[in-house]
Amino acid sequence: MLSRLHDRRRLQLLIGFGIGVLFGFLLQRGGATSYNVVVGQLLLRDFTVAKIILSAIATGMVGVYLLRHVGMVRLHPKACHLRRIGLGGLLFGVGFALLGYCPGTAAGAFGAGSLHALVGMLGILLGAGMFASMYPAVVRWLPGEGHGKVTIPELLDVNPWMVVVPVVAAIVAGLMLLETL
Amino acid sequence: MHPLFQETWSPYVVGVGIGMLVWLSLMLSDKAIGCSTAFVRTSGMSERLLRGKRVHEKPYYREFTPHIDWEWMLVLGVIVGGFASALLSGSLAVETVPRLWQAAFGSSVALRMAVALTGGICIGFGARLAGGCTSGHGISGALQLAAGSWIALCCFFIGGILTALVVIEWLGGA
C-alpha cells in the first residue's frame, strides 16, 4: 500500500482530478456521453454501454484481486442494504432513462456540449439535496439490513478466485455472444 | 488518422481503460471511482450559501460533509475530459434536444429540459438511497464483487429498460 501517498491531501485532489480527466475522456470517446447511445442501450438496440461496463468490470476485477493478493490495494465494498438498494436502484433507473445519462456521463456530456445534461446535473443536485433532507425519515422507514459491506466470495465463504474466474469467463463468453448478434 | 483524433474508440478499448483506471485509483488514492457523492457535497455547499452553517447539522451532511474532496475533483475532471475528447475528435457541439428524443417527442426545448430535470431528480435521490451510481456501484462495486453492487446494477438496468420502453417506444412511438 502506498500509504504515504494517500496522506498527501493536495496531491490526492490532483490525482482525483487527473483520473477524472481520463475517465471523462474515455466515456466521451466510447460514446457513453451520447444520449442516443445510452437510451439506445436501454431500448436494447445498441449494446455499446453494456460492452463498456462489462469489459471494465472484467478488467478491473482481475487486476484489483491480483493487486490485493500482493498487498497493493484494499477493497472498499459498499454496504448491502437490500431494500434501499432495490428501491433506490429502480428509481435511479427511471431517472437514467428520462435523462439519458448517469451522474458521471452527464458530467462528461456537459463537457462535450450537452445542455440538457447540465439541466440533468442540476436535477441530480436537487434530488441529492432532497435525500439529505429526508435522510432521518429514510433511516426510520428503511433501516440498514443485510450483511453490511460484504463481497460475494465472503458471503459464499470461498477463495475469491473461485468467484473471479467464473464471473470473468461468463463476461467474456457473454461479450463474444453479443458480437455474433 | 491518429487515434487521438478518431471520433470513437472501440467500447472494449474504453472498457479495459476504465477497468485500469479503477486499479490506479485504488492504488494511488485508496479510493474506488464513484460520481454521486460529489453531487451531495455540492448540494450541501449550495445550501450553506443560502442557510449558513446550520446546514452542517443535517445528519446526512455530517456523514458527507459539504467540501471539495477527491471525488468532487474527479467529477470536475470528467467534465474537462469530456470536453477535451470532444474537442480533439471534432465532435464538440451544443446539444439541447437529442435525435432520439426528437423522433419521439419533437423539438420542444422546454419539454426536453423539464424531463431532463425530472430524470436528474430521480437519479440524485435514487443514487443516494442505493448508496451509489453506475460508476460507484455498477463499475467499481461490481468489479470488487460487492454483493449489493450487483443487485444495484441489475436494478439500474431493470428500471432503465422498462422506463425507456414505456416512454420512448410506447408513449413516443420512436
PDB file of C-alpha atoms in Angstrom, chain B:
ATOM      1  CA  MET B   1      -5.710   9.028 -38.637  1.00  0.00           C
ATOM      2  CA  HIS B   2      -4.071   9.158 -35.202  1.00  0.00           C
ATOM      3  CA  PRO B   3      -6.380   7.503 -32.613  1.00  0.00           C
ATOM      4  CA  LEU B   4      -6.351  10.703 -30.556  1.00  0.00           C
ATOM      5  CA  PHE B   5      -8.433  12.377 -33.266  1.00  0.00           C
ATOM      6  CA  GLN B   6     -10.761   9.477 -34.106  1.00  0.00           C
ATOM      7  CA  GLU B   7     -14.404  10.142 -33.357  1.00  0.00           C
ATOM      8  CA  THR B   8     -14.998   6.921 -31.429  1.00  0.00           C
ATOM      9  CA  TRP B   9     -12.946   4.132 -29.927  1.00  0.00           C
ATOM     10  CA  SER B  10     -13.965   0.517 -29.602  1.00  0.00           C
ATOM     11  CA  PRO B  11     -16.128   0.009 -26.492  1.00  0.00           C
ATOM     12  CA  TYR B  12     -13.683  -2.724 -25.438  1.00  0.00           C
ATOM     13  CA  VAL B  13     -10.702  -0.348 -25.529  1.00  0.00           C
ATOM     14  CA  VAL B  14     -12.736   2.110 -23.452  1.00  0.00           C
ATOM     15  CA  GLY B  15     -13.963  -0.561 -21.022  1.00  0.00           C
ATOM     16  CA  VAL B  16     -10.487  -2.017 -20.468  1.00  0.00           C
ATOM     17  CA  GLY B  17      -9.173   1.539 -19.968  1.00  0.00           C
ATOM     18  CA  ILE B  18     -11.838   2.281 -17.347  1.00  0.00           C
ATOM     19  CA  GLY B  19     -11.076  -1.009 -15.563  1.00  0.00           C
ATOM     20  CA  MET B  20      -7.408   0.006 -15.422  1.00  0.00           C
ATOM     21  CA  LEU B  21      -8.385   3.430 -14.049  1.00  0.00           C
ATOM     22  CA  VAL B  22     -10.011   1.654 -11.096  1.00  0.00           C
ATOM     23  CA  TRP B  23      -6.704  -0.163 -10.428  1.00  0.00           C
ATOM     24  CA  LEU B  24      -4.949   3.195 -10.473  1.00  0.00           C
ATOM     25  CA  SER B  25      -7.423   4.964  -8.210  1.00  0.00           C
ATOM     26  CA  LEU B  26      -7.330   2.152  -5.624  1.00  0.00           C
ATOM     27  CA  MET B  27      -3.522   2.030  -5.733  1.00  0.00           C
ATOM     28  CA  LEU B  28      -2.724   5.735  -5.837  1.00  0.00           C
ATOM     29  CA  SER B  29      -5.607   7.072  -3.740  1.00  0.00           C
ATOM     30  CA  ASP B  30      -7.124   4.106  -1.866  1.00  0.00           C
ATOM     31  CA  LYS B  31     -10.464   5.151  -3.430  1.00  0.00           C
ATOM     32  CA  ALA B  32     -12.948   3.498  -5.750  1.00  0.00           C
ATOM     33  CA  ILE B  33     -14.240   5.637  -8.614  1.00  0.00           C
ATOM     34  CA  GLY B  34     -17.736   6.995  -7.962  1.00  0.00           C
ATOM     35  CA  CYS B  35     -19.602  10.113  -9.027  1.00  0.00           C
ATOM     36  CA  SER B  36     -22.746  10.621  -6.959  1.00  0.00           C
ATOM     37  CA  THR B  37     -21.361  11.784  -3.580  1.00  0.00           C
ATOM     38  CA  ALA B  38     -19.845  14.826  -5.332  1.00  0.00           C
ATOM     39  CA  PHE B  39     -23.419  15.914  -6.036  1.00  0.00           C
ATOM     40  CA  VAL B  40     -24.408  15.534  -2.352  1.00  0.00           C
ATOM     41  CA  ARG B  41     -21.461  17.649  -1.285  1.00  0.00           C
ATOM     42  CA  THR B  42     -22.224  20.306  -3.908  1.00  0.00           C
ATOM     43  CA  SER B  43     -25.849  20.343  -2.834  1.00  0.00           C
ATOM     44  CA  GLY B  44     -24.680  20.853   0.774  1.00  0.00           C
ATOM     45  CA  MET B  45     -22.325  23.637  -0.290  1.00  0.00           C
ATOM     46  CA  SER B  46     -25.146  25.385  -2.189  1.00  0.00           C
ATOM     47  CA  GLU B  47     -27.477  25.038   0.799  1.00  0.00           C
ATOM     48  CA  ARG B  48     -24.775  26.515   3.012  1.00  0.00           C
ATOM     49  CA  LEU B  49     -24.684  29.614   0.781  1.00  0.00           C
ATOM     50  CA  LEU B  50     -28.415  30.093   1.412  1.00  0.00           C
ATOM     51  CA  ARG B  51     -28.823  28.942   5.009  1.00  0.00           C
ATOM     52  CA  GLY B  52     -25.363  29.251   6.508  1.00  0.00           C
ATOM     53  CA  LYS B  53     -23.538  26.850   8.824  1.00  0.00           C
ATOM     54  CA  ARG B  54     -26.774  25.298  10.164  1.00  0.00           C
ATOM     55  CA  VAL B  55     -26.567  23.003   7.144  1.00  0.00           C
ATOM     56  CA  HIS B  56     -23.796  21.038   8.867  1.00  0.00           C
ATOM     57  CA  GLU B  57     -26.314  19.920  11.489  1.00  0.00           C
ATOM     58  CA  LYS B  58     -28.251  17.802   8.997  1.00  0.00           C
ATOM     59  CA  PRO B  59     -27.339  14.183   9.771  1.00  0.00           C
ATOM     60  CA  TYR B  60     -26.631  13.341   6.129  1.00  0.00           C
ATOM     61  CA  TYR B  61     -24.222  16.255   5.751  1.00  0.00           C
ATOM     62  CA  ARG B  62     -22.469  15.086   8.907  1.00  0.00           C
ATOM     63  CA  GLU B  63     -21.723  11.860   7.054  1.00  0.00           C
ATOM     64  CA  PHE B  64     -20.918  13.611   3.767  1.00  0.00           C
ATOM     65  CA  THR B  65     -19.513  16.964   4.862  1.00  0.00           C
ATOM     66  CA  PRO B  66     -20.005  19.645   2.203  1.00  0.00           C
ATOM     67  CA  HIS B  67     -16.483  20.298   0.970  1.00  0.00           C
ATOM     68  CA  ILE B  68     -14.321  19.738  -2.081  1.00  0.00           C
ATOM     69  CA  ASP B  69     -12.898  16.227  -1.815  1.00  0.00           C
ATOM     70  CA  TRP B  70     -11.242  13.648  -4.063  1.00  0.00           C
ATOM     71  CA  GLU B  71     -14.483  12.569  -5.706  1.00  0.00           C
ATOM     72  CA  TRP B  72     -15.538  16.158  -6.323  1.00  0.00           C
ATOM     73  CA  MET B  73     -12.279  16.752  -8.181  1.00  0.00           C
ATOM     74  CA  LEU B  74     -12.893  13.516 -10.093  1.00  0.00           C
ATOM     75  CA  VAL B  75     -16.261  14.773 -11.384  1.00  0.00           C
ATOM     76  CA  LEU B  76     -14.710  18.120 -12.298  1.00  0.00           C
ATOM     77  CA  GLY B  77     -12.073  16.131 -14.199  1.00  0.00           C
ATOM     78  CA  VAL B  78     -14.792  14.167 -16.021  1.00  0.00           C
ATOM     79  CA  ILE B  79     -16.247  17.432 -17.355  1.00  0.00           C
ATOM     80  CA  VAL B  80     -12.788  18.533 -18.549  1.00  0.00           C
ATOM     81  CA  GLY B  81     -12.041  15.080 -20.018  1.00  0.00           C
ATOM     82  CA  GLY B  82     -15.350  15.017 -21.904  1.00  0.00           C
ATOM     83  CA  PHE B  83     -14.584  18.470 -23.267  1.00  0.00           C
ATOM     84  CA  ALA B  84     -11.021  17.544 -24.284  1.00  0.00           C
ATOM     85  CA  SER B  85     -12.110  14.339 -26.004  1.00  0.00           C
ATOM     86  CA  ALA B  86     -14.907  16.050 -27.941  1.00  0.00           C
ATOM     87  CA  LEU B  87     -12.602  18.912 -28.910  1.00  0.00           C
ATOM     88  CA  LEU B  88      -9.841  16.624 -30.222  1.00  0.00           C
ATOM     89  CA  SER B  89     -12.250  14.427 -32.189  1.00  0.00           C
ATOM     90  CA  GLY B  90     -14.129  17.407 -33.602  1.00  0.00           C
ATOM     91  CA  SER B  91     -17.439  16.344 -32.045  1.00  0.00           C
ATOM     92  CA  LEU B  92     -17.806  19.287 -29.667  1.00  0.00           C
ATOM     93  CA  ALA B  93     -21.342  20.570 -30.277  1.00  0.00           C
ATOM     94  CA  VAL B  94     -24.113  22.238 -28.301  1.00  0.00           C
ATOM     95  CA  GLU B  95     -26.990  19.784 -27.876  1.00  0.00           C
ATOM     96  CA  THR B  96     -30.358  20.720 -26.408  1.00  0.00           C
ATOM     97  CA  VAL B  97     -32.723  18.123 -27.891  1.00  0.00           C
ATOM     98  CA  PRO B  98     -31.042  14.839 -28.904  1.00  0.00           C
ATOM     99  CA  ARG B  99     -32.041  13.000 -32.110  1.00  0.00           C
ATOM    100  CA  LEU B 100     -33.786  10.024 -30.499  1.00  0.00           C
ATOM    101  CA  TRP B 101     -35.822  12.249 -28.152  1.00  0.00           C
ATOM    102  CA  GLN B 102     -36.768  14.491 -31.079  1.00  0.00           C
ATOM    103  CA  ALA B 103     -38.040  11.486 -33.053  1.00  0.00           C
ATOM    104  CA  ALA B 104     -40.334  10.626 -30.123  1.00  0.00           C
ATOM    105  CA  PHE B 105     -41.488  13.987 -28.772  1.00  0.00           C
ATOM    106  CA  GLY B 106     -40.493  16.694 -31.263  1.00  0.00           C
ATOM    107  CA  SER B 107     -38.107  19.603 -30.907  1.00  0.00           C
ATOM    108  CA  SER B 108     -39.573  21.448 -27.885  1.00  0.00           C
ATOM    109  CA  VAL B 109     -36.617  22.570 -25.767  1.00  0.00           C
ATOM    110  CA  ALA B 110     -38.831  23.263 -22.736  1.00  0.00           C
ATOM    111  CA  LEU B 111     -40.268  19.725 -22.728  1.00  0.00           C
ATOM    112  CA  ARG B 112     -36.816  18.124 -23.078  1.00  0.00           C
ATOM    113  CA  MET B 113     -35.365  20.265 -20.275  1.00  0.00           C
ATOM    114  CA  ALA B 114     -38.327  19.553 -17.958  1.00  0.00           C
ATOM    115  CA  VAL B 115     -37.928  15.802 -18.463  1.00  0.00           C
ATOM    116  CA  ALA B 116     -34.125  16.029 -18.058  1.00  0.00           C
ATOM    117  CA  LEU B 117     -34.615  17.887 -14.745  1.00  0.00           C
ATOM    118  CA  THR B 118     -37.158  15.315 -13.531  1.00  0.00           C
ATOM    119  CA  GLY B 119     -34.840  12.487 -14.539  1.00  0.00           C
ATOM    120  CA  GLY B 120     -31.972  14.163 -12.712  1.00  0.00           C
ATOM    121  CA  ILE B 121     -34.028  14.429  -9.508  1.00  0.00           C
ATOM    122  CA  CYS B 122     -34.869  10.692  -9.656  1.00  0.00           C
ATOM    123  CA  ILE B 123     -31.179   9.905 -10.243  1.00  0.00           C
ATOM    124  CA  GLY B 124     -29.963  12.104  -7.388  1.00  0.00           C
ATOM    125  CA  PHE B 125     -32.453  10.691  -4.879  1.00  0.00           C
ATOM    126  CA  GLY B 126     -32.164   7.116  -6.149  1.00  0.00           C
ATOM    127  CA  ALA B 127     -28.369   7.079  -6.193  1.00  0.00           C
ATOM    128  CA  ARG B 128     -28.145   8.304  -2.604  1.00  0.00           C
ATOM    129  CA  LEU B 129     -30.815   5.846  -1.442  1.00  0.00           C
ATOM    130  CA  ALA B 130     -28.999   2.987  -3.196  1.00  0.00           C
ATOM    131  CA  GLY B 131     -25.625   4.258  -1.968  1.00  0.00           C
ATOM    132  CA  GLY B 132     -24.029   4.751  -5.391  1.00  0.00           C
ATOM    133  CA  CYS B 133     -24.496   5.199  -9.128  1.00  0.00           C
ATOM    134  CA  THR B 134     -23.456   3.476 -12.350  1.00  0.00           C
ATOM    135  CA  SER B 135     -19.779   4.118 -11.630  1.00  0.00           C
ATOM    136  CA  GLY B 136     -19.713   3.583  -7.847  1.00  0.00           C
ATOM    137  CA  HIS B 137     -21.956   0.506  -7.735  1.00  0.00           C
ATOM    138  CA  GLY B 138     -22.089  -0.514 -11.385  1.00  0.00           C
ATOM    139  CA  ILE B 139     -18.383  -0.490 -12.209  1.00  0.00           C
ATOM    140  CA  SER B 140     -16.253  -0.087  -9.057  1.00  0.00           C
ATOM    141  CA  GLY B 141     -18.579  -2.019  -6.761  1.00  0.00           C
ATOM    142  CA  ALA B 142     -19.342  -4.844  -9.180  1.00  0.00           C
ATOM    143  CA  LEU B 143     -15.670  -5.403 -10.031  1.00  0.00           C
ATOM    144  CA  GLN B 144     -14.847  -5.726  -6.326  1.00  0.00           C
ATOM    145  CA  LEU B 145     -17.615  -8.351  -6.243  1.00  0.00           C
ATOM    146  CA  ALA B 146     -19.582  -6.370  -3.650  1.00  0.00           C
ATOM    147  CA  ALA B 147     -22.865  -8.264  -3.229  1.00  0.00           C
ATOM    148  CA  GLY B 148     -25.080  -5.166  -3.035  1.00  0.00           C
ATOM    149  CA  SER B 149     -23.458  -3.588  -6.085  1.00  0.00           C
ATOM    150  CA  TRP B 150     -24.515  -6.443  -8.379  1.00  0.00           C
ATOM    151  CA  ILE B 151     -28.092  -6.040  -7.118  1.00  0.00           C
ATOM    152  CA  ALA B 152     -27.841  -2.285  -7.698  1.00  0.00           C
ATOM    153  CA  LEU B 153     -26.515  -2.747 -11.243  1.00  0.00           C
ATOM    154  CA  CYS B 154     -29.440  -5.068 -12.070  1.00  0.00           C
ATOM    155  CA  CYS B 155     -31.971  -2.614 -10.593  1.00  0.00           C
ATOM    156  CA  PHE B 156     -30.487   0.343 -12.525  1.00  0.00           C
ATOM    157  CA  PHE B 157     -30.976  -1.504 -15.800  1.00  0.00           C
ATOM    158  CA  ILE B 158     -34.363  -3.046 -14.950  1.00  0.00           C
ATOM    159  CA  GLY B 159     -35.732   0.417 -14.073  1.00  0.00           C
ATOM    160  CA  GLY B 160     -33.982   1.998 -17.050  1.00  0.00           C
ATOM    161  CA  ILE B 161     -35.056  -0.538 -19.677  1.00  0.00           C
ATOM    162  CA  LEU B 162     -38.705  -0.561 -18.532  1.00  0.00           C
ATOM    163  CA  THR B 163     -38.875   3.248 -18.416  1.00  0.00           C
ATOM    164  CA  ALA B 164     -37.187   3.682 -21.802  1.00  0.00           C
ATOM    165  CA  LEU B 165     -39.522   1.143 -23.424  1.00  0.00           C
ATOM    166  CA  VAL B 166     -42.630   2.793 -21.926  1.00  0.00           C
ATOM    167  CA  VAL B 167     -41.590   6.400 -22.538  1.00  0.00           C
ATOM    168  CA  ILE B 168     -39.653   6.347 -25.815  1.00  0.00           C
ATOM    169  CA  GLU B 169     -41.214   3.369 -27.617  1.00  0.00           C
ATOM    170  CA  TRP B 170     -44.748   3.181 -26.241  1.00  0.00           C
ATOM    171  CA  LEU B 171     -45.600   6.828 -25.491  1.00  0.00           C
ATOM    172  CA  GLY B 172     -43.249   8.397 -28.031  1.00  0.00           C
ATOM    173  CA  GLY B 173     -43.534   5.804 -30.766  1.00  0.00           C
ATOM    174  CA  ALA B 174     -39.840   6.131 -31.727  1.00  0.00           C
TER     175      ALA B 174
END
